[in-house]
Tab-separated table of C-alpha atoms in Angstrom:
chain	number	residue	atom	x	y	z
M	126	UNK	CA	-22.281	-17.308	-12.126
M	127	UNK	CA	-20.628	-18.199	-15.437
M	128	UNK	CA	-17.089	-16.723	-16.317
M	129	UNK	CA	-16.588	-13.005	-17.411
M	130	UNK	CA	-15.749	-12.699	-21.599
M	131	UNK	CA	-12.306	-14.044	-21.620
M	132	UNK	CA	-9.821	-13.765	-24.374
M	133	UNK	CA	-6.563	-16.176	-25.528
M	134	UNK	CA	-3.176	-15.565	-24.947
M	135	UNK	CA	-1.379	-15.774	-28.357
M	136	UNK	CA	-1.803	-19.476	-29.325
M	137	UNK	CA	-1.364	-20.903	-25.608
M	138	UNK	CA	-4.614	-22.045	-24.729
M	139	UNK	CA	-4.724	-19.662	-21.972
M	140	UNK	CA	-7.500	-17.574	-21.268
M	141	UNK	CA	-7.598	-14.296	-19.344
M	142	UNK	CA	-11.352	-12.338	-18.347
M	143	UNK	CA	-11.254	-9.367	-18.763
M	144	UNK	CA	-11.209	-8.335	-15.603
M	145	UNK	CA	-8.054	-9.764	-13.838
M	146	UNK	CA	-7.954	-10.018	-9.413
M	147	UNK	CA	-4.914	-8.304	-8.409
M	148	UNK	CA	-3.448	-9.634	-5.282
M	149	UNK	CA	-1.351	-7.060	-3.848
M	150	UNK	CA	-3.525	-5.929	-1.118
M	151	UNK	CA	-3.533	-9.638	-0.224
M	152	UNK	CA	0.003	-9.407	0.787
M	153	UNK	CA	-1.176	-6.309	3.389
M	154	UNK	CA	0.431	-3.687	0.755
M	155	UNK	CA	-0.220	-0.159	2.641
M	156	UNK	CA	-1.985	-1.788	5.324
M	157	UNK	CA	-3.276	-4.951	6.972
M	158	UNK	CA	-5.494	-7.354	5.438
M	159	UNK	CA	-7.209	-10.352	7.029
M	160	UNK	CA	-7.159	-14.001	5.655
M	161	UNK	CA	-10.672	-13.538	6.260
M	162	UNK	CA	-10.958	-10.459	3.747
M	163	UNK	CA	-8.877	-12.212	1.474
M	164	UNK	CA	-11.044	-15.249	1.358
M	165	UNK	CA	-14.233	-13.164	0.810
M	166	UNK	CA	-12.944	-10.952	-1.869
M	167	UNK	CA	-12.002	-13.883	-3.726
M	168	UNK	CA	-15.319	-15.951	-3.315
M	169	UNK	CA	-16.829	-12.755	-4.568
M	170	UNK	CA	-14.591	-12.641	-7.715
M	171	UNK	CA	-15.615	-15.844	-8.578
M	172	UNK	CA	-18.938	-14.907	-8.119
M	173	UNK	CA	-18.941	-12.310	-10.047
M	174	UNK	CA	-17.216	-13.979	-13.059
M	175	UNK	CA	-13.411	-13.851	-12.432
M	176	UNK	CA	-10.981	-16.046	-13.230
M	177	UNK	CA	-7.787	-14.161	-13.667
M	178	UNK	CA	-6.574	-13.487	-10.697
M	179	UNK	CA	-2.586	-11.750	-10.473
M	180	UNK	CA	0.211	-12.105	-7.585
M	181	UNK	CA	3.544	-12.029	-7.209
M	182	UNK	CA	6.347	-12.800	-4.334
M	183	UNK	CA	7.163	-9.306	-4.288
M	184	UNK	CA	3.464	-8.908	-2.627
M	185	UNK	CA	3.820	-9.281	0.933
M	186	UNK	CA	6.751	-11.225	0.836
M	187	UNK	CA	4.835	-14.043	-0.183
M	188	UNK	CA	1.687	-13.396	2.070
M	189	UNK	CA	-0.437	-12.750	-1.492
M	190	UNK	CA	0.849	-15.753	-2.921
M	191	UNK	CA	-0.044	-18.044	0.039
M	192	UNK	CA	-3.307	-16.354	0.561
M	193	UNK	CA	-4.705	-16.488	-3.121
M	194	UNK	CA	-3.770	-19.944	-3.343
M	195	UNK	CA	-5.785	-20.815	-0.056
M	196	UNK	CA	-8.528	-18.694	-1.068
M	197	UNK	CA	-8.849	-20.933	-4.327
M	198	UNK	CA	-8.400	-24.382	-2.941
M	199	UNK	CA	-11.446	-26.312	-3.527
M	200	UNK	CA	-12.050	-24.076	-7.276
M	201	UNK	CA	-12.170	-26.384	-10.230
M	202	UNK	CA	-8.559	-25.974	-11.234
M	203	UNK	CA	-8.998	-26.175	-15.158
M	204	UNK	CA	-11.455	-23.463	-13.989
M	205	UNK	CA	-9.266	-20.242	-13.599
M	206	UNK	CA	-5.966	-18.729	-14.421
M	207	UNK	CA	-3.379	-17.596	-12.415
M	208	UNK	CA	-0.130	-15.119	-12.737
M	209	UNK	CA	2.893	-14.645	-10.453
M	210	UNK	CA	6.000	-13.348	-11.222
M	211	UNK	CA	9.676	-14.230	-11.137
M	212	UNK	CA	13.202	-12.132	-10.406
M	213	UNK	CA	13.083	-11.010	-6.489
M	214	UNK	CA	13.687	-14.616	-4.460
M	215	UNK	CA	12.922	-14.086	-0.814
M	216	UNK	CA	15.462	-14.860	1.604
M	217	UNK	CA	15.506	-15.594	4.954
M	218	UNK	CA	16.380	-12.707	7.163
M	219	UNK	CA	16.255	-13.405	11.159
M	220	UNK	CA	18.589	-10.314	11.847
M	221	UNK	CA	15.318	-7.759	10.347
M	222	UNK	CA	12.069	-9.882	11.266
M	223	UNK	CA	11.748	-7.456	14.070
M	224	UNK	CA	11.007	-4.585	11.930
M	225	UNK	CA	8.482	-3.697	9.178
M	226	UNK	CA	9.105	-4.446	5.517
M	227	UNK	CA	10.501	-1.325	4.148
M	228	UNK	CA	8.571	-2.105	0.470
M	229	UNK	CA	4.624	-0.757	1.251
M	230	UNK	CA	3.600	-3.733	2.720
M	231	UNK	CA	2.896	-4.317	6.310
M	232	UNK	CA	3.999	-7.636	6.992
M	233	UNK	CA	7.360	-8.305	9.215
M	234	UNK	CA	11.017	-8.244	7.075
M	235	UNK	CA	11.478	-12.164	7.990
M	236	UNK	CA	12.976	-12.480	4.466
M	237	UNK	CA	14.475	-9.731	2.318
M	238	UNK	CA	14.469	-9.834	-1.884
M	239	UNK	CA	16.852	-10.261	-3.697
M	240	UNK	CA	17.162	-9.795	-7.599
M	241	UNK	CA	17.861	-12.603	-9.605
M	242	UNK	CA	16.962	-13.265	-13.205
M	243	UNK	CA	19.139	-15.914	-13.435
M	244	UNK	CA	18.020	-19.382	-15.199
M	245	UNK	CA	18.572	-20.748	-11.696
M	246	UNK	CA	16.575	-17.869	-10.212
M	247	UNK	CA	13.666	-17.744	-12.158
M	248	UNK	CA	13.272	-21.906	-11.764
M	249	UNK	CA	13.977	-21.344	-7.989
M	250	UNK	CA	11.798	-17.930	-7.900
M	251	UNK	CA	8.726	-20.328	-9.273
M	252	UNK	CA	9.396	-23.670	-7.407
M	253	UNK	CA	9.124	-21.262	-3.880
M	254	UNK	CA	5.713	-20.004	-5.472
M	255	UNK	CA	4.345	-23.255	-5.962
M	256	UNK	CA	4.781	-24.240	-2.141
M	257	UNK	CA	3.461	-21.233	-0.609
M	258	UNK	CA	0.177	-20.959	-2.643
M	259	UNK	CA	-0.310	-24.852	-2.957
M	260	UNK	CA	-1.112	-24.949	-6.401
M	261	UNK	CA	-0.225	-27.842	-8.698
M	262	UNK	CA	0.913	-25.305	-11.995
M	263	UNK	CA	1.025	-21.089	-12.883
M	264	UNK	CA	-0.378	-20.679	-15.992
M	265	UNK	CA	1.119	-17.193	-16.304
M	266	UNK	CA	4.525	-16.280	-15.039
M	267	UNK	CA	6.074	-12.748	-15.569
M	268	UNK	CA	9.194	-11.286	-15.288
M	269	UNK	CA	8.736	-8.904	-12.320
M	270	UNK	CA	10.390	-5.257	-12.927
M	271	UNK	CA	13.706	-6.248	-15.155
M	272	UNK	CA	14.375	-2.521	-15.616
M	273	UNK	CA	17.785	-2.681	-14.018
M	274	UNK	CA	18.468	-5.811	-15.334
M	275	UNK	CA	18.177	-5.951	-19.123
M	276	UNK	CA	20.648	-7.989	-20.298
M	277	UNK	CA	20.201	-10.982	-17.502
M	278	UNK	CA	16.440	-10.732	-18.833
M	279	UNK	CA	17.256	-11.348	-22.076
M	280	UNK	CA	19.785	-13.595	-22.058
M	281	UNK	CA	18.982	-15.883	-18.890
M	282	UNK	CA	15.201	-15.420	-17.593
M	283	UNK	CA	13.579	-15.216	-20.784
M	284	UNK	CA	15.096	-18.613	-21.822
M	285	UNK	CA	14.182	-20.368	-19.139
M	286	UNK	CA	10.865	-19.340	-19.338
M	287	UNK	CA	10.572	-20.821	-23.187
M	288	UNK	CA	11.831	-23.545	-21.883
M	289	UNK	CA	9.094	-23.472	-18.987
M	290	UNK	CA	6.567	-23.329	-21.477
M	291	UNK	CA	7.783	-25.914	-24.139
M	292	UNK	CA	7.678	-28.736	-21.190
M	293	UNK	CA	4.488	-27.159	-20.414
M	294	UNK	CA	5.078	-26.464	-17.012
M	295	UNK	CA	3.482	-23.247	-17.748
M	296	UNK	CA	1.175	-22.120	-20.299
M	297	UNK	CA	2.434	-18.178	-20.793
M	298	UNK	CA	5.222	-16.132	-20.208
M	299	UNK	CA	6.096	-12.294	-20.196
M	300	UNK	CA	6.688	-9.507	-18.312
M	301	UNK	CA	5.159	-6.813	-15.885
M	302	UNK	CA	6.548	-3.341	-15.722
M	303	UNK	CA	5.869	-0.022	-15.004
M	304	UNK	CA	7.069	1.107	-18.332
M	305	UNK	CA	6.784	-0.213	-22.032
M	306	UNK	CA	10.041	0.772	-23.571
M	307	UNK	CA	11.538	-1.970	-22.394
M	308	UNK	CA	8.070	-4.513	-22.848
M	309	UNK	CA	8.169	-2.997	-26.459
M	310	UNK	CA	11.382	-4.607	-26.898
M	311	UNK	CA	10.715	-8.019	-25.311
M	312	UNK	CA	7.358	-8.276	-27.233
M	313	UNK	CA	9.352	-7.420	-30.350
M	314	UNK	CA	12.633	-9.347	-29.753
M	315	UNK	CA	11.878	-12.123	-27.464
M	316	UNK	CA	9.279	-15.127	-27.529
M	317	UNK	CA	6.913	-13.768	-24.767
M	318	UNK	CA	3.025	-14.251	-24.832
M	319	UNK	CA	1.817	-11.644	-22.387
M	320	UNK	CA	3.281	-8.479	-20.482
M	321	UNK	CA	1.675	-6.412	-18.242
M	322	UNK	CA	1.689	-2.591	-18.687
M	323	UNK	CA	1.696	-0.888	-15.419
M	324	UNK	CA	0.348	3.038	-15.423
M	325	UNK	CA	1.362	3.739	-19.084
M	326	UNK	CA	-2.028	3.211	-20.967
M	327	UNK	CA	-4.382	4.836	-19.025
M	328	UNK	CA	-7.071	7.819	-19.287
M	329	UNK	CA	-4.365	9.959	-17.824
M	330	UNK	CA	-1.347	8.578	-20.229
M	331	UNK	CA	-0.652	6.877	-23.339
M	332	UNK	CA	3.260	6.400	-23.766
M	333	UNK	CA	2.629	2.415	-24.636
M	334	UNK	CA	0.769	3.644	-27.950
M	335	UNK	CA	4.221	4.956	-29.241
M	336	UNK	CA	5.928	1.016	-28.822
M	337	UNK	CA	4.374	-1.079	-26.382
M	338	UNK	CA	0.763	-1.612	-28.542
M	339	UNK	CA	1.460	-1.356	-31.541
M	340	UNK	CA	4.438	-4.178	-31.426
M	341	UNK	CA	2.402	-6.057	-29.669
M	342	UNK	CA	-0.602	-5.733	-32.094
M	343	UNK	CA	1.974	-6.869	-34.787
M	344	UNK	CA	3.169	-9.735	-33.110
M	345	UNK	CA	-0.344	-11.400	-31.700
M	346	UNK	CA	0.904	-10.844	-28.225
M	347	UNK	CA	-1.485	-9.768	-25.325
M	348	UNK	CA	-1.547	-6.915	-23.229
M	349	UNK	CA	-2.924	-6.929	-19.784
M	350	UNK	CA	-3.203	-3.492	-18.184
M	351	UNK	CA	-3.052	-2.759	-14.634
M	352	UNK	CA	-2.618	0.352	-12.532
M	353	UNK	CA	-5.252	1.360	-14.261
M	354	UNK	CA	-6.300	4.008	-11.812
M	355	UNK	CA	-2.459	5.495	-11.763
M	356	UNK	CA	-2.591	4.556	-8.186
M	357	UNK	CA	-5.550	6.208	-6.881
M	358	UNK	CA	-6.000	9.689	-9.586
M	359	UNK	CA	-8.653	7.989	-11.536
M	360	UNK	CA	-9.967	5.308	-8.776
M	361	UNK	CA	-12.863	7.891	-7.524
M	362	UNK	CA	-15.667	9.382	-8.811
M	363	UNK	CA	-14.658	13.071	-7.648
M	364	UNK	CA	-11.066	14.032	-7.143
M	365	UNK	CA	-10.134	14.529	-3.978
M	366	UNK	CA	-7.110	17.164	-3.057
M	367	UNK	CA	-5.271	14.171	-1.378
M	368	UNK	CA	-5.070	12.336	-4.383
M	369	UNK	CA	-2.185	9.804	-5.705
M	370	UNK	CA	-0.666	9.408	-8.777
M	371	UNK	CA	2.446	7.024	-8.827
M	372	UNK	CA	2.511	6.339	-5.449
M	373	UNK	CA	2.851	10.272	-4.600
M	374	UNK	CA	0.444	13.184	-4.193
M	375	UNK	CA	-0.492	14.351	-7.804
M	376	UNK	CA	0.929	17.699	-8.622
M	377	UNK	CA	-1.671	20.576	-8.694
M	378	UNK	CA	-1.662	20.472	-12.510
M	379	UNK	CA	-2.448	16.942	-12.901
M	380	UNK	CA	-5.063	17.282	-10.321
M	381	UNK	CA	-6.800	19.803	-12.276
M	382	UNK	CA	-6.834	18.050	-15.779
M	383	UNK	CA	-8.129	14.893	-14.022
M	384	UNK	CA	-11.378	17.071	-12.966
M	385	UNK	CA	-11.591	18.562	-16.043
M	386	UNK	CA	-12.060	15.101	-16.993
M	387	UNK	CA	-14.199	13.675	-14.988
M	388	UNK	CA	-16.535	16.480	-15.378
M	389	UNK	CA	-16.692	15.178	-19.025
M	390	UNK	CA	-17.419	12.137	-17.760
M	391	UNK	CA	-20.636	13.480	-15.607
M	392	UNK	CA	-21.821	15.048	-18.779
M	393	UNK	CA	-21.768	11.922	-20.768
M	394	UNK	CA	-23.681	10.085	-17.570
M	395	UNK	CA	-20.506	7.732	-16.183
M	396	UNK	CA	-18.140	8.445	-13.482
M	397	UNK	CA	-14.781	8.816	-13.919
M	398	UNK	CA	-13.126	5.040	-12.655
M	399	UNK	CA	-15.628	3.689	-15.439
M	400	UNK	CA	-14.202	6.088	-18.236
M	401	UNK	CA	-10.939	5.184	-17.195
M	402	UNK	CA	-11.533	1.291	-16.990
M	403	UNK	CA	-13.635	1.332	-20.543
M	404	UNK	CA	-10.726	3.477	-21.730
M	405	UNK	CA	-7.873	0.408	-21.689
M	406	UNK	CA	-10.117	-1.791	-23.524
M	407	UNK	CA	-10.732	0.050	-26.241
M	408	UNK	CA	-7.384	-0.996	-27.538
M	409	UNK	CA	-7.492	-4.216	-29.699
M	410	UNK	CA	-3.893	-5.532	-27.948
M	411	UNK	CA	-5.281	-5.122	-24.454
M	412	UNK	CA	-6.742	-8.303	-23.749
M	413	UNK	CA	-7.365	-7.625	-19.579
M	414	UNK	CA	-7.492	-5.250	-17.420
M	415	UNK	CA	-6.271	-6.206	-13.587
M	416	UNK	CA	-7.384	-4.207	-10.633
M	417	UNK	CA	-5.870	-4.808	-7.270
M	418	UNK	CA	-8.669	-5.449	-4.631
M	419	UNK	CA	-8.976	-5.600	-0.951
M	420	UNK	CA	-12.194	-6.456	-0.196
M	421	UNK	CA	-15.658	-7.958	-0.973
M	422	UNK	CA	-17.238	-4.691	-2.081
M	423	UNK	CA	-14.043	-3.311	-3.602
M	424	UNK	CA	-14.429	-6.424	-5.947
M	425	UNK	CA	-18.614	-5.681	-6.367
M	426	UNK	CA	-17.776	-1.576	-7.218
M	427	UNK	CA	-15.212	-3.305	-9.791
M	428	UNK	CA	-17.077	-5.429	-11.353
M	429	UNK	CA	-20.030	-2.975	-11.785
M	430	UNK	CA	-17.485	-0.258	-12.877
M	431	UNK	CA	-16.230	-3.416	-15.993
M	432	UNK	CA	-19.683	-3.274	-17.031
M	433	UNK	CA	-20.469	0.292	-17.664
M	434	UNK	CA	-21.614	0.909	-20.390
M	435	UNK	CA	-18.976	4.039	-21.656
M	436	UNK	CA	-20.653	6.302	-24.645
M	437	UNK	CA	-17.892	6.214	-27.745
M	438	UNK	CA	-18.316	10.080	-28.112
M	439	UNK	CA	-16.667	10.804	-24.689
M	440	UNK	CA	-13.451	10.185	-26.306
M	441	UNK	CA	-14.456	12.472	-29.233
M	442	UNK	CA	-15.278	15.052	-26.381
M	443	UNK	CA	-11.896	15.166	-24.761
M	444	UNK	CA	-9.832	14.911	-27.363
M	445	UNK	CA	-12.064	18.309	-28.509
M	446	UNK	CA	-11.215	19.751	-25.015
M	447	UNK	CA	-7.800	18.912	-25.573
M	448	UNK	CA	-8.069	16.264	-22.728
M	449	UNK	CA	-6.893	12.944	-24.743
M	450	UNK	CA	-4.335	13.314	-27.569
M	451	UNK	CA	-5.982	12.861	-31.480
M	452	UNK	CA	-3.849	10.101	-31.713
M	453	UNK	CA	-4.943	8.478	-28.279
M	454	UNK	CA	-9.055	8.334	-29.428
M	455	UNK	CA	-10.113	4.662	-30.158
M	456	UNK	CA	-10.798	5.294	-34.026
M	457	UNK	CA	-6.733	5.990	-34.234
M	458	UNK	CA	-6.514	2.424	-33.311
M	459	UNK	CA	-7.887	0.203	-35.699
């Protein structure tokens, strides 16, 4: 099958679908994964269009790295895109590899992270990449959660990622976080192409539309949204009582408006995860949306879920329930 719709980053020649493979669950985050399942949810990415596909070192402590790049050997290289991240380097660690990594991911602690968004770190953070997934270049490399580390972002890792890019040993460069505060202010201060907005533009949630999109709208930078689902509220078509947000249970409040809203959802004939994928793209800055997948028919329900078609007067509807904010409906976009 031919490529999803893909978009450019800024000027860079780089082109994202928009619907982006997130690796995590490649690196066994929450629970094992086979090479096997790995390999198959890939080949039926690329079946199914995608060529984005997202990982980091964080991610299994460097399991989703060296599985994603296996699982793409052999793909036309000039054929797909692919995003890791820089700022935790993994160290060897002999004295823990008997235990479980203490970060989600079931893998052994045989290396521990450490921060560094040094220009020597982020150069060293991206070299390691490049040997455990075999690839020849990362087209996309983001600064991996600089909350706690601002000024070193600023002054030393963003740098050296210009100067990545101007040698062309990458074609983008950004940022992933979990807020947009502080991907406002790179967007707005700092030569980035791309961040990645983690949670805060979603069905549930719009704090980016106070900084994050509009800055980025104004500078021709590209948004790719992920944690789309707010870790598991939105991911099903009925709520269950069990249900994350965050990484915790969702409070009983949250749990409630999220049914409210899916019920609107039933009434305009799509499900909820469809509503809440359709939702992101609405926004003219968002130029991907990356979901992480674990499997072969996690990656078909995706795909199907992208392609939905979502009825424009469901946002009407909520905001008229006083489900979605005035200012969060599409036509306060434009």
């Amino acid at each position: 099958m031919s490529a999803l719709p893909s978009r450019e980053v800024r000027a860079t020649g780089v082109r994202l679908t928009g619907l982006g493979y997130g690796a995590a669950q490649a690196g066994n985050l929450y629970r094992a994964t086979t090479d096997a399942e790995t390999q198959e949810a890939v080949d039926a990415a690329w079946d199914a269009g995608v060529r984005y596909f997202d990982t980091a070192p964080h991610y299994g402590l460097g399991l989703s790295e060296r599985r994603l790049g296996a699982s793409l050997a052999g793909r036309p290289r000039d054929e797909y895109v692919v995003s890791t991240k820089v700022g935790r380097l993994l160290v060897p660690s002999p004295e823990t590899a008997h235990a479980k990594d203490p970060d989600m991911f079931d893998v052994p602690a045989a290396t521990r992270r450490v921060w560094d968004f040094s220009r020597d770190g982020v150069l060293r953070s991206l070299e390691a990449s490049l040997e455990r997934s075999g690839l020849d270049r990362v087209d996309v490399v983001y600064l991996h959660d600089p909350d706690d580390h601002e000024e070193q972002a600023f002054t030393e890792a963003v740098p050296a990622l210009v100067e990545l890019r101007d040698q062309g040993v990458v074609g983008a460069i950004g940022a992933g976080m979990n807020q947009s505060a502080m991907l406002a202010r790179l967007v707005t201060e700092a030569d980035v192409d791309v961040v990645m907005c983690a949670g805060r533009f979603t069905l549930l949630e719009q704090p980016a539309l106070a900084d994050l999109l509009p800055a980025a709208a104004a500078r021709g930078a590209s948004v790719v949204v992920a944690g789309v689902y707010n870790s598991g509220l939105l991911a099903r078509d009925v709520v269950p009582d069990d249900a994350t947000y965050d990484y915790a249970p969702a409070p009983a409040a949250l749990l409630d408006r999220t049914r409210r809203i899916a019920a609107a959802c039933a009434e305009h004939g799509v499900t909820l995860p469809q509503a809440a994928l359709a939702y992101v793209r609405t926004h003219p800055a968002v130029t991907s949306t990356v979901v992480g997948l674990r499997t072969a028919d996690q990656v078909r329900q995706a795909v199907d879920r992208h392609a939905a078609v979502v009825p424009a007067d469901l946002w009407t509807d909520l905001v008229g329930r006083g489900l979605l904010a005035p200012e969060a409906h599409p036509d306060a976009f434009a």
